[in-house]
Coordinates of C-alpha atoms and ligand atoms in Angstrom, one line a residue:
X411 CA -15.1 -32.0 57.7
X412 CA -11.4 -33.0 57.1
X413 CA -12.3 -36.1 54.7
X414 CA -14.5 -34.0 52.7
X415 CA -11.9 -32.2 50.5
X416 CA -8.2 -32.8 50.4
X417 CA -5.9 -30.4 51.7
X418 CA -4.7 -29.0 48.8
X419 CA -7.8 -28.4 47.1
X420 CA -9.9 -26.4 49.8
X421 CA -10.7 -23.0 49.3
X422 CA -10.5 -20.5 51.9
X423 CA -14.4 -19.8 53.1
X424 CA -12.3 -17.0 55.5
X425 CA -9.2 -15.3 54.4
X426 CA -9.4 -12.3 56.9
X427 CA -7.1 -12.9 59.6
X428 CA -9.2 -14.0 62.7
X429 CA -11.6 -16.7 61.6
X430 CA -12.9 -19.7 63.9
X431 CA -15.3 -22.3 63.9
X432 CA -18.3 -20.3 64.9
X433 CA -17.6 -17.6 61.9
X434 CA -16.8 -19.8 60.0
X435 CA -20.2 -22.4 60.2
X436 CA -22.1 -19.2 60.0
X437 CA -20.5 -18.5 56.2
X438 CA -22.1 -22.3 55.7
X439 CA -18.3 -23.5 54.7
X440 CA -16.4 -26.6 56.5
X441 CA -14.2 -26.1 59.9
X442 CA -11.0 -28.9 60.1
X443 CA -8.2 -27.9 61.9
X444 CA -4.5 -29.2 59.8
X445 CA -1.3 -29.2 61.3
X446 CA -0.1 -27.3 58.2
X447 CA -1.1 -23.8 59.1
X448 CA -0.8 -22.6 56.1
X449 CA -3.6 -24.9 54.8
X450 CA -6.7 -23.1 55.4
X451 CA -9.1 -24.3 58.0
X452 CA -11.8 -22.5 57.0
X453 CA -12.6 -23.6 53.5
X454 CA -15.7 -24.8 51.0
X455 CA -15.3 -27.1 48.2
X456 CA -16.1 -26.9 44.7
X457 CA -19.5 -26.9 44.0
X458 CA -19.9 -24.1 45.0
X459 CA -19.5 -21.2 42.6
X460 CA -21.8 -20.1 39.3
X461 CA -23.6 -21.5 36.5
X462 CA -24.0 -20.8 33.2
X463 CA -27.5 -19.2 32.2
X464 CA -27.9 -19.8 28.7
X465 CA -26.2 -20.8 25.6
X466 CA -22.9 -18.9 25.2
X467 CA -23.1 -16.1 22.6
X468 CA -21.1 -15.5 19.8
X469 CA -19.5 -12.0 19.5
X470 CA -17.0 -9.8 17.5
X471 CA -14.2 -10.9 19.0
X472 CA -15.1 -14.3 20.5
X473 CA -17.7 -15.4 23.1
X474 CA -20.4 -14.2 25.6
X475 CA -21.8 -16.5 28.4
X476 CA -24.3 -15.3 31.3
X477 CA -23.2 -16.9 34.9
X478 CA -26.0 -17.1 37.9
X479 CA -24.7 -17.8 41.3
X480 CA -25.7 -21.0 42.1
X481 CA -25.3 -21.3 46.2
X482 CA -25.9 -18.6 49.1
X483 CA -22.5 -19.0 50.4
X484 CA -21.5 -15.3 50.9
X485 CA -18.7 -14.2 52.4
X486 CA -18.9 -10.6 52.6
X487 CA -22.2 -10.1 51.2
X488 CA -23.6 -7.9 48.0
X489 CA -23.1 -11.2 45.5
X490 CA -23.7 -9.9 42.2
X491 CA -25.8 -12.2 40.2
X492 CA -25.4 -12.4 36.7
X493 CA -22.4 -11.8 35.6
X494 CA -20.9 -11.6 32.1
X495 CA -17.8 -13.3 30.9
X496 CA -16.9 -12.1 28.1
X497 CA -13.8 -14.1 26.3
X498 CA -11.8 -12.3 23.2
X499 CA -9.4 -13.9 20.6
X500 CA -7.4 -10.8 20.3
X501 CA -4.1 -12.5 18.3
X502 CA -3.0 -15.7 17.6
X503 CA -1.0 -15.8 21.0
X504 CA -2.5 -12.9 23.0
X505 CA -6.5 -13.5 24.5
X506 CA -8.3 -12.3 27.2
X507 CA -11.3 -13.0 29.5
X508 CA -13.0 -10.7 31.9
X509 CA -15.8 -11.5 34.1
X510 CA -18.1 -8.3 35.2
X511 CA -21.4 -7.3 36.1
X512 CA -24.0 -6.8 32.9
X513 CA -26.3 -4.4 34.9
X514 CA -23.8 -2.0 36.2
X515 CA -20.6 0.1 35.0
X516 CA -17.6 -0.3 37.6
X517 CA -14.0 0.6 37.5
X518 CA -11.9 -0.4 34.8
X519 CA -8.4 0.2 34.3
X520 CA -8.1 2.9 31.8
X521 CA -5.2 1.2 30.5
X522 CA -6.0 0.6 26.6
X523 CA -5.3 -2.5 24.9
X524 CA -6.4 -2.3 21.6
X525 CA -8.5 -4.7 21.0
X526 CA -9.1 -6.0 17.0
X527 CA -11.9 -5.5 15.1
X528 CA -12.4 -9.0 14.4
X529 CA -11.7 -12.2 16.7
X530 CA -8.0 -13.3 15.3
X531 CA -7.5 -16.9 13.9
X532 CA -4.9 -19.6 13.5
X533 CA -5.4 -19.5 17.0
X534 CA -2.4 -21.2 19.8
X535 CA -4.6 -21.4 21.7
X536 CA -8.8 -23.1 22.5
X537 CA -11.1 -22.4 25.2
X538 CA -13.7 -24.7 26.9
X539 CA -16.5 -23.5 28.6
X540 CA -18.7 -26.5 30.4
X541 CA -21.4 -27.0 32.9
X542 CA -21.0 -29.5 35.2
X543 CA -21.7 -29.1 39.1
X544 CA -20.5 -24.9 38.3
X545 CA -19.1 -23.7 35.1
X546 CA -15.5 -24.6 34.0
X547 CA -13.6 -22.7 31.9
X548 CA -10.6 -23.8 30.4
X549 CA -7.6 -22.5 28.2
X550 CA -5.5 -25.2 26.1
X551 CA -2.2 -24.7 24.3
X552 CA -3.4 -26.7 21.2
X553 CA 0.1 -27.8 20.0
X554 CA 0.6 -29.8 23.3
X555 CA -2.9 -30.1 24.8
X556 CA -1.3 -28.3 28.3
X557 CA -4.1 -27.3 29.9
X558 CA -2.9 -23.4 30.9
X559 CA -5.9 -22.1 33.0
X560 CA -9.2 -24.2 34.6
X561 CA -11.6 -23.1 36.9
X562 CA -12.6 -27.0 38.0
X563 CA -11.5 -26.1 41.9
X564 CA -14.4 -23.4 42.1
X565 CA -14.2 -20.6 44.1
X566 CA -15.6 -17.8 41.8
X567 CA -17.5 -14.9 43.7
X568 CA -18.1 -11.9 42.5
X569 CA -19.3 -9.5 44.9
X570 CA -19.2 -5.4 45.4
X571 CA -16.3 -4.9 47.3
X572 CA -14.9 -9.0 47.2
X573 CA -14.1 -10.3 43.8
X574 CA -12.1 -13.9 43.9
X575 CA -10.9 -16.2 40.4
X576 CA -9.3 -19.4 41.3
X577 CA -7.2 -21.4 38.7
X578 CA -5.2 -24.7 38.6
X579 CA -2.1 -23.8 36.3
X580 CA -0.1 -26.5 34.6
X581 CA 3.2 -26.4 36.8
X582 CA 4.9 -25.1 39.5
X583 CA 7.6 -22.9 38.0
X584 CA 5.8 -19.5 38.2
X585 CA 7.8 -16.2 38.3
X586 CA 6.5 -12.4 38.8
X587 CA 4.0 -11.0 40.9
X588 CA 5.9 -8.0 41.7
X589 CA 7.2 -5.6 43.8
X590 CA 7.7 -8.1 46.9
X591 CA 10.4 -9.4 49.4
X592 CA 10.7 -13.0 48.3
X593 CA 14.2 -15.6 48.7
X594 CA 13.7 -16.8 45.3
X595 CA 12.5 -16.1 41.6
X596 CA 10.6 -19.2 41.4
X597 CA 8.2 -18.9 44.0
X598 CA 6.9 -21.4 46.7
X599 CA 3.9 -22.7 46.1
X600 CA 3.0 -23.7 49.2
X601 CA -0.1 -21.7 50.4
X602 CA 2.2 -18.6 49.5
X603 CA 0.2 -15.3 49.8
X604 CA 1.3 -11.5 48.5
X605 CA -0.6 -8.5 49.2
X606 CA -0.5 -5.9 46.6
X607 CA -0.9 -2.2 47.3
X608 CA 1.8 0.0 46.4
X609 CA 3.9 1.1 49.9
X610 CA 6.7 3.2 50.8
X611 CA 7.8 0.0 52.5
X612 CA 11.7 -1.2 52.6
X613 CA 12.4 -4.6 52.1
X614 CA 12.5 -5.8 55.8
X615 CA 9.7 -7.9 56.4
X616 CA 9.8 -11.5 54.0
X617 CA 6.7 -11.4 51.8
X618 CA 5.4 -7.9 52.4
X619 CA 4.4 -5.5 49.6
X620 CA 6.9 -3.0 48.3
X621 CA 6.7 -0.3 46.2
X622 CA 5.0 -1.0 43.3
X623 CA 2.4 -3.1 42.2
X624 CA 2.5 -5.5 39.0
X625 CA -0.1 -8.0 38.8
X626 CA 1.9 -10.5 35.8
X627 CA 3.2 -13.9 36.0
X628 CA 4.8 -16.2 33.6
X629 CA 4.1 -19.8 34.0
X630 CA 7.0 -22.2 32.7
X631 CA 5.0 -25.2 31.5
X632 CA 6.3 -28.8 31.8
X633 CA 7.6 -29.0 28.4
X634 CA 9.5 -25.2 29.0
X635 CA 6.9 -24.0 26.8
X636 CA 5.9 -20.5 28.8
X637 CA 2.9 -17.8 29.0
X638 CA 2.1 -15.0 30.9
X639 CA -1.1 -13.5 32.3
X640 CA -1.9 -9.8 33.4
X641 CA -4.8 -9.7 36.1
X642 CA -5.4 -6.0 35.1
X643 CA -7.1 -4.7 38.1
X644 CA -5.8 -1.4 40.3
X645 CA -7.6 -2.5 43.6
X646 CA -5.9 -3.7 46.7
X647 CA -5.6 -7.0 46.0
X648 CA -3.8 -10.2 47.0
X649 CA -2.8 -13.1 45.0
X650 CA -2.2 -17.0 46.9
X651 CA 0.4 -19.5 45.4
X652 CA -1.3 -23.2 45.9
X653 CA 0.1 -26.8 45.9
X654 CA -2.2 -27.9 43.5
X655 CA -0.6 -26.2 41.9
X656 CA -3.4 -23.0 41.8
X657 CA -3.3 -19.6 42.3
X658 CA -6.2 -17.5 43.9
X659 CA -6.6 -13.7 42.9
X660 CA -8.5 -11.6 45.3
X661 CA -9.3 -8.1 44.7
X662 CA -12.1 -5.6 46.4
X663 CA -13.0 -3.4 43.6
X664 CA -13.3 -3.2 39.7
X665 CA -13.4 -6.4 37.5
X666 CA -12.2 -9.2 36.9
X667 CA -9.8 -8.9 33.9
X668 CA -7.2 -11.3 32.7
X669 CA -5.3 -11.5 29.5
X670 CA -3.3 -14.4 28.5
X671 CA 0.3 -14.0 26.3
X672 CA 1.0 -17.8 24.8
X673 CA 4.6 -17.0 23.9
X674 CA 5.8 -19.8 23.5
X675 CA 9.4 -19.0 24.6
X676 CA 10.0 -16.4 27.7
X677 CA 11.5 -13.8 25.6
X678 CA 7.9 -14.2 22.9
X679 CA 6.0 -13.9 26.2
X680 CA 7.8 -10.4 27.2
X681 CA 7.4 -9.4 23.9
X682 CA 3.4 -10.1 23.8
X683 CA 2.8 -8.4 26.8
X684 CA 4.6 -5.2 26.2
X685 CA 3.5 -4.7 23.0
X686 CA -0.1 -5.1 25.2
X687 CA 0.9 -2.6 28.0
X688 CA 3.7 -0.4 26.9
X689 CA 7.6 -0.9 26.1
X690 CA 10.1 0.6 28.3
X691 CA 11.4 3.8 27.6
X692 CA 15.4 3.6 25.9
X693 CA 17.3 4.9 28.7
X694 CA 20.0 7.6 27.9
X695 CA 23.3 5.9 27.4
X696 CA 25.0 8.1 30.2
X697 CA 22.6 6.9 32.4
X698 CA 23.7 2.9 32.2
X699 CA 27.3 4.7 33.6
X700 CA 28.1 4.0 37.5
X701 CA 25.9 6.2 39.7
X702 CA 25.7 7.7 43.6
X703 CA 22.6 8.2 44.9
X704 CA 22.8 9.0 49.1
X705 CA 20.4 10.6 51.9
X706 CA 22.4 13.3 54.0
X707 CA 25.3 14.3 52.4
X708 CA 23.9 18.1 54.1
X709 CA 26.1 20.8 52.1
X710 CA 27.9 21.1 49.4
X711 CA 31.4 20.4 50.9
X712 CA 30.5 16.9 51.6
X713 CA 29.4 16.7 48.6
X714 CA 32.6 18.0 46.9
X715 CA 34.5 16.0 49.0
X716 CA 33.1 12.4 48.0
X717 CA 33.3 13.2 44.6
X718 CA 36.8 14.0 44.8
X719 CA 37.1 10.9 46.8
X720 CA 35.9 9.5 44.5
X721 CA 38.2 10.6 41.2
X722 CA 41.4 10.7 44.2
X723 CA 40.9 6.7 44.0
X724 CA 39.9 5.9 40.8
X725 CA 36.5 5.0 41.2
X726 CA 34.5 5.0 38.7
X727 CA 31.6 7.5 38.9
X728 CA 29.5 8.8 35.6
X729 CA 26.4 9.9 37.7
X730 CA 25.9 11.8 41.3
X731 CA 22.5 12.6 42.6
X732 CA 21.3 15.1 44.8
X733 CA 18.7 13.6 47.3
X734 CA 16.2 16.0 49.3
X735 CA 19.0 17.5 51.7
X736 CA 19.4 19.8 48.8
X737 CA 16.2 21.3 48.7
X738 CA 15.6 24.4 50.6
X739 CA 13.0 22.5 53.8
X740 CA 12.8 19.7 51.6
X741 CA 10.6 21.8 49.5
X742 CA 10.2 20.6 45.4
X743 CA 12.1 23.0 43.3
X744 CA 14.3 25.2 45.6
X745 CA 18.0 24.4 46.8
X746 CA 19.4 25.2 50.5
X747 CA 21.3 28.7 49.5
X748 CA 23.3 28.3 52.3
X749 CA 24.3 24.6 52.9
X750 CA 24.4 24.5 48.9
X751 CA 25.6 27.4 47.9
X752 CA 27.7 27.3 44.6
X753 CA 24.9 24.1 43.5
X754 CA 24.3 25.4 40.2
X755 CA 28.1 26.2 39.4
X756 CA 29.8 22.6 40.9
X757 CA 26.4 21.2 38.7
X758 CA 28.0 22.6 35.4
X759 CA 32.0 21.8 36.8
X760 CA 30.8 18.4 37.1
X761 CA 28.9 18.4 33.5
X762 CA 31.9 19.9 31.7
X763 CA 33.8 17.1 32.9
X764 CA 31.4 15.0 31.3
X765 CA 29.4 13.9 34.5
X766 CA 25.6 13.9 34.8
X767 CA 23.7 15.5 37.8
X768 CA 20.4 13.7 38.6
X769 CA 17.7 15.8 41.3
X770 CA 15.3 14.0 43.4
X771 CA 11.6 15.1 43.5
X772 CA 9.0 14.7 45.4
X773 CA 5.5 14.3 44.3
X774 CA 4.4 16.5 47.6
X775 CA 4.3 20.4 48.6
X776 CA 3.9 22.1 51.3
X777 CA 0.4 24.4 51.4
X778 CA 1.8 26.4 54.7
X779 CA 4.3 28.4 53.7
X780 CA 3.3 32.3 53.9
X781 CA 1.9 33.7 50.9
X782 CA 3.7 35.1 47.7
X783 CA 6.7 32.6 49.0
X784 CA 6.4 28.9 47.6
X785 CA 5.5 29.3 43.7
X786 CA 5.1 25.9 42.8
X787 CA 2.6 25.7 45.4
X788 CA 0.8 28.9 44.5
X789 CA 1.3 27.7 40.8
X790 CA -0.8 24.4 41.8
X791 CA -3.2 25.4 43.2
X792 CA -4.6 28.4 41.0
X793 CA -4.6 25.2 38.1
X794 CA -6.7 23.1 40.5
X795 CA -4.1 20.0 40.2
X796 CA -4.3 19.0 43.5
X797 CA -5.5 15.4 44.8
X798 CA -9.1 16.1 46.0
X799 CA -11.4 14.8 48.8
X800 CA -14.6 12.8 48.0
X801 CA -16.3 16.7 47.7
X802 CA -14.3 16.6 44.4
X803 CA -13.2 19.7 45.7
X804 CA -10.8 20.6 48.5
X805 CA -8.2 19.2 48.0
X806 CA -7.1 16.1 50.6
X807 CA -4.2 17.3 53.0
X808 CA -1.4 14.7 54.6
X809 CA 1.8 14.9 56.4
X810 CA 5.0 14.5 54.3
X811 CA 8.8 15.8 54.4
X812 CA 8.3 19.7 54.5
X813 CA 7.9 22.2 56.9
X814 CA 3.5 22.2 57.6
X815 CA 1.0 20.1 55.6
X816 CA 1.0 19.1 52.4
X817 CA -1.2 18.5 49.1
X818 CA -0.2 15.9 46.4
X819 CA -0.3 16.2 42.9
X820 CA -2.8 14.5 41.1
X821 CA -1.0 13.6 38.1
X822 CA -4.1 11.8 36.3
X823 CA -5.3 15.4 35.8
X824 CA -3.7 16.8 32.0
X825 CA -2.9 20.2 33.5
X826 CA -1.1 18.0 36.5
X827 CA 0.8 17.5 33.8
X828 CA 1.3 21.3 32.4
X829 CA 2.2 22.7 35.8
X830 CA 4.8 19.7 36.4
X831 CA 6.7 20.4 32.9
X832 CA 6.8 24.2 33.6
X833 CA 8.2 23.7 36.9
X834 CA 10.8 21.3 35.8
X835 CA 11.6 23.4 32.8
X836 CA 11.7 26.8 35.0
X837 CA 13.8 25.0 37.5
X838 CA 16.8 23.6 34.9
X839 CA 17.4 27.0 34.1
X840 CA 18.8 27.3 37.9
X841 CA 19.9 23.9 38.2
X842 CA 20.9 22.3 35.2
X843 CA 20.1 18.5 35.9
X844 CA 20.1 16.0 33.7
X845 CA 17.6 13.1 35.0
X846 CA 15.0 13.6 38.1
X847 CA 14.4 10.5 40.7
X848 CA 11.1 11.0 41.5
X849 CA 10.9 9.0 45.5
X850 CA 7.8 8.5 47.1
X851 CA 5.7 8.5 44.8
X852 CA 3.8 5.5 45.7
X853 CA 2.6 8.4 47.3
X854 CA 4.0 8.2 50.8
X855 CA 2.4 9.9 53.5
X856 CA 3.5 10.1 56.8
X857 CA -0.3 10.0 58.8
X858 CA -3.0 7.4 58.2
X859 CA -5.1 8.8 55.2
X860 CA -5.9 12.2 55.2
X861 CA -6.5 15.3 57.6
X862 CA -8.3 15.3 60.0
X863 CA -9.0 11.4 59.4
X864 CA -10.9 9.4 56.8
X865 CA -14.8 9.3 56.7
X866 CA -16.1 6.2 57.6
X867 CA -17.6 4.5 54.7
X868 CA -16.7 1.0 53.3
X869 CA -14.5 2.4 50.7
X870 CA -12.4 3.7 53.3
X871 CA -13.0 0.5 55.7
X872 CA -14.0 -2.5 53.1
X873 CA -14.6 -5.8 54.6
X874 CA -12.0 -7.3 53.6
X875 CA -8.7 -5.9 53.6
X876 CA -6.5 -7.5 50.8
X877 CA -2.8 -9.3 52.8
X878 CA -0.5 -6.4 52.8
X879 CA 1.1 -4.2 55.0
X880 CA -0.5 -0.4 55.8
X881 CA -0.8 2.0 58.5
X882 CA -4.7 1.2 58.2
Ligands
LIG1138 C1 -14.9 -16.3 67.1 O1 -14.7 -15.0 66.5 C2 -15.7 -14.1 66.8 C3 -15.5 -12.8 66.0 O2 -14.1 -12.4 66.1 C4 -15.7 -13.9 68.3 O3 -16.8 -12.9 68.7 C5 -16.0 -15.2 69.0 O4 -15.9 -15.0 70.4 C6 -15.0 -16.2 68.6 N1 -15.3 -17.5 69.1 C7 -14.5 -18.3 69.7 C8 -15.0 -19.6 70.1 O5 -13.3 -18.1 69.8
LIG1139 C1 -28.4 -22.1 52.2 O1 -29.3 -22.9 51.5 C2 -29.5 -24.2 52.2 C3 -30.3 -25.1 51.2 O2 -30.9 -24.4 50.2 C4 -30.1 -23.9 53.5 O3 -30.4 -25.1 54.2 C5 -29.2 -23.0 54.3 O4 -29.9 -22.6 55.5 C6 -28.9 -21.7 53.6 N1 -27.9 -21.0 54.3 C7 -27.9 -19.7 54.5 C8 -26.7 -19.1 55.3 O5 -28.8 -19.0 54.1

């Protein structure tokens, strides 16, 4: 099995943790054990993978073909067979191909890219789509012939709950992937994984998922031409940096979606892709000043104290925070009347002197606090805003900061988004803030899923859990 494909270009037949020979011959993939650990031992080659069905399409906006899946390797079962690739000439710089099933709606992102109404021209950029052994596809920077994205190594599947894309990219030099705890910018490529699934995770552990989740690279090509590419996909999902150099995205639920920025410089390719997703917000002047943000400071003596420290010696200091030790319980929108008493005044003291007061939040409340006591709460749930269970119904109940059990916000919901503005509002007129830190809002939660436990279904327990760390 060794001699049959070279190290670097196997493909991981078993990318859960405990694999062996006997699992492994049963997925019909090759066993060879490497010295290199990271290499996998468990792998098929490329002929494995799908074929096109037909003659490719034309559409609005580019090109249609119809894949069949041309093996019975499986590796977690429910293979979808066909699938559509559908692949888009959005801009002269900016296209994007997405693979899905034909037969059957499933989650997109409802992030919208407007697309054109016609496919753009004067293109950067061609595309190849052959059928050899499986169906290549391949994206070319025309002006240099740099072959940006091929599918040559195999490794497609598209399955219910396991979708996998595998690409060799034209160099090494690839940067993003975030949030994770990695020594460098450039990453390694050697057999590299990151899990991403948003976690209120410090940075302790070297390659672990952090907080947030942002499934973009930029590729710096040989000839420091550069491009980008989203995988826009919410699942848990992990993403494998390979010698080859490839990379391998994994996800276990929507589609496959990619779209592809040509830049050509770094600075084009930022540009491309946030006039795709979004800019970012211009930040208040004030708030590009020197801030304090700590845990604990406990009462408002402390906290007069440092900042007095703070002016005593000179330092600095536009911006103080206020972290939950404020809050009355830790509970959203209250302050501790007794170990903060005088909040709202030393707030405004520290505003007339031209300071700015920034309030943590929460994205949590308490549901067990007696009634006619906790508002927001009260507020909340008479508008139905909470996160729900699968009934679409109750709402779903975990363990956070404050006193009892606690519901979360669901902040997809539009009057999510009334209740949270009329709380903020109501609660500036008794402390005047200037900026809210909202923590944990990946959303933490202290037990593993919700009370009294999750149902067991394979939404709850897929078969294959994505390389990250979790309390699952
Ligand atoms: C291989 O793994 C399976 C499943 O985890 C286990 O049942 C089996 O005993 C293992 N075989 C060997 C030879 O370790
Ligand atoms: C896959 O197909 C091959 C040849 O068609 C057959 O020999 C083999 O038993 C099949 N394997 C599985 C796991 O179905």
């Amino acid at each position: 099995s060794c001699a049959l494909v070279a190290a670097s270009d196997r493909i991981n037949c078993y990318p859960e943790p405990e694999g062996n020979e006997t699992t492994c011959m049963k997925r019909g993939c090759h066993w060879c054990v490497t010295e290199d650990t990271k290499v996998p031992f468990c792998f098929y080659n490329s002929k494995h993978g799908y074929v096109i069905t037909s003659q490719p399409q034309k559409t609005q906006l580019g090109w249609r073909v119809l894949l069949r899946k041309r093996d019975n390797i499986s590796l977690f079962g429910d293979d979808i067979s066909p699938v559509a690739m559908d692949i888009e000439f959005h801009t002269k710089n900016r296209l994007r191909f997405k693979i899905y099933d034909p037969g059957k709606k499933r989650f997109e992102v409802p992030l919208r890219i407007e697309p054109p109404l016609n496919a753009a021209i004067d293109l950067l950029y061609d595309i190849e789509v052959t059928s050899e052994v499986i169906t290549q596809f391949r994206v070319i920077r025309k002006k240099t012939k740099t072959v940006l994205w091929e599918t040559f190594l195999g490794g497609l599947i598209f399955s219910n709950q396991f979708m996998q894309m595998m690409t060799a990219i034209p160099s090494t030099t690839i940067y993003g992937f975030g949030e994770h705890e990695h020594p460098s910018f450039k990453h390694d490529m050697n057999f590299i994984q990151y899990g991403m699934f948003s976690r209120a995770q410090s940075p302790v552990q070297a390659f672990s998922n952090l907080y947030g989740v942002h499934p973009f690279y930029m590729c710096i090509e040989n000839d420091f031409n550069a491009h980008g590419v989203l995988f826009l996909n919410s699942n848990a999902q992990d993403v494998t940096l390979s010698p080859y150099p490839a990379l391998t995205f994994r996800t276990i639920g929507g589609i496959l979606d990619f779209y592809m920025f040509l830049g050509p410089t770094p600075e084009n390719v930022v540009q491309q892709y946030t006039a795709a997703v979004g800019r970012s917000f211009l930040p208040p002047y004030w708030s590009l000043g020197f801030q304090l943000s700590r845990w604990g400071y406990n009462s408002i003596d402390v906290l007069k104290k440092t900042v007095g420290r703070l002016k005593y010696y000179d330092i600095p200091h536009d911006v103080q925070f206020g972290d939950i030790d404020y809050m009355e319980r830790h509970m959203d929108f209250t302050y501790d009347k007794t170990n903060f008493a005088g909040l709202p005044e030393f707030i405004k003291e520290l505003k007339n002197s031209g300071m700015h007061y920034i309030i943590v939040l929460d994205p949590f409340l308490t549901k067990d606090e007696p009634q006619g006591i906790y508002k927001p709460y009260e507020l909340g749930q008479e508008m139905g805003i909470w996160v729900k269970n699968s009934d679409g119904n109750t709402p779903a109940v975990g363990k956070a900061w404050p006193p009892g059990y606690s519901v979360f916000p669901d902040y997809t919901n539009p009057r999510t988004v009334e209740w949270w503005i009329h709380m903020c509002v109501e609660f500036k007129r008794i402390l005047d803030f200037d900026g809210i830190c909202i923590d944990m809002n990946e959303p933490t939660n202290f037990g593993t899923g919700q009370m009294p436990g999750c149902d067991k279904n394979i939404i709850n327990y897929p078969p294959y859990v994505p390389d990250f760390l979790c309390n699952y």
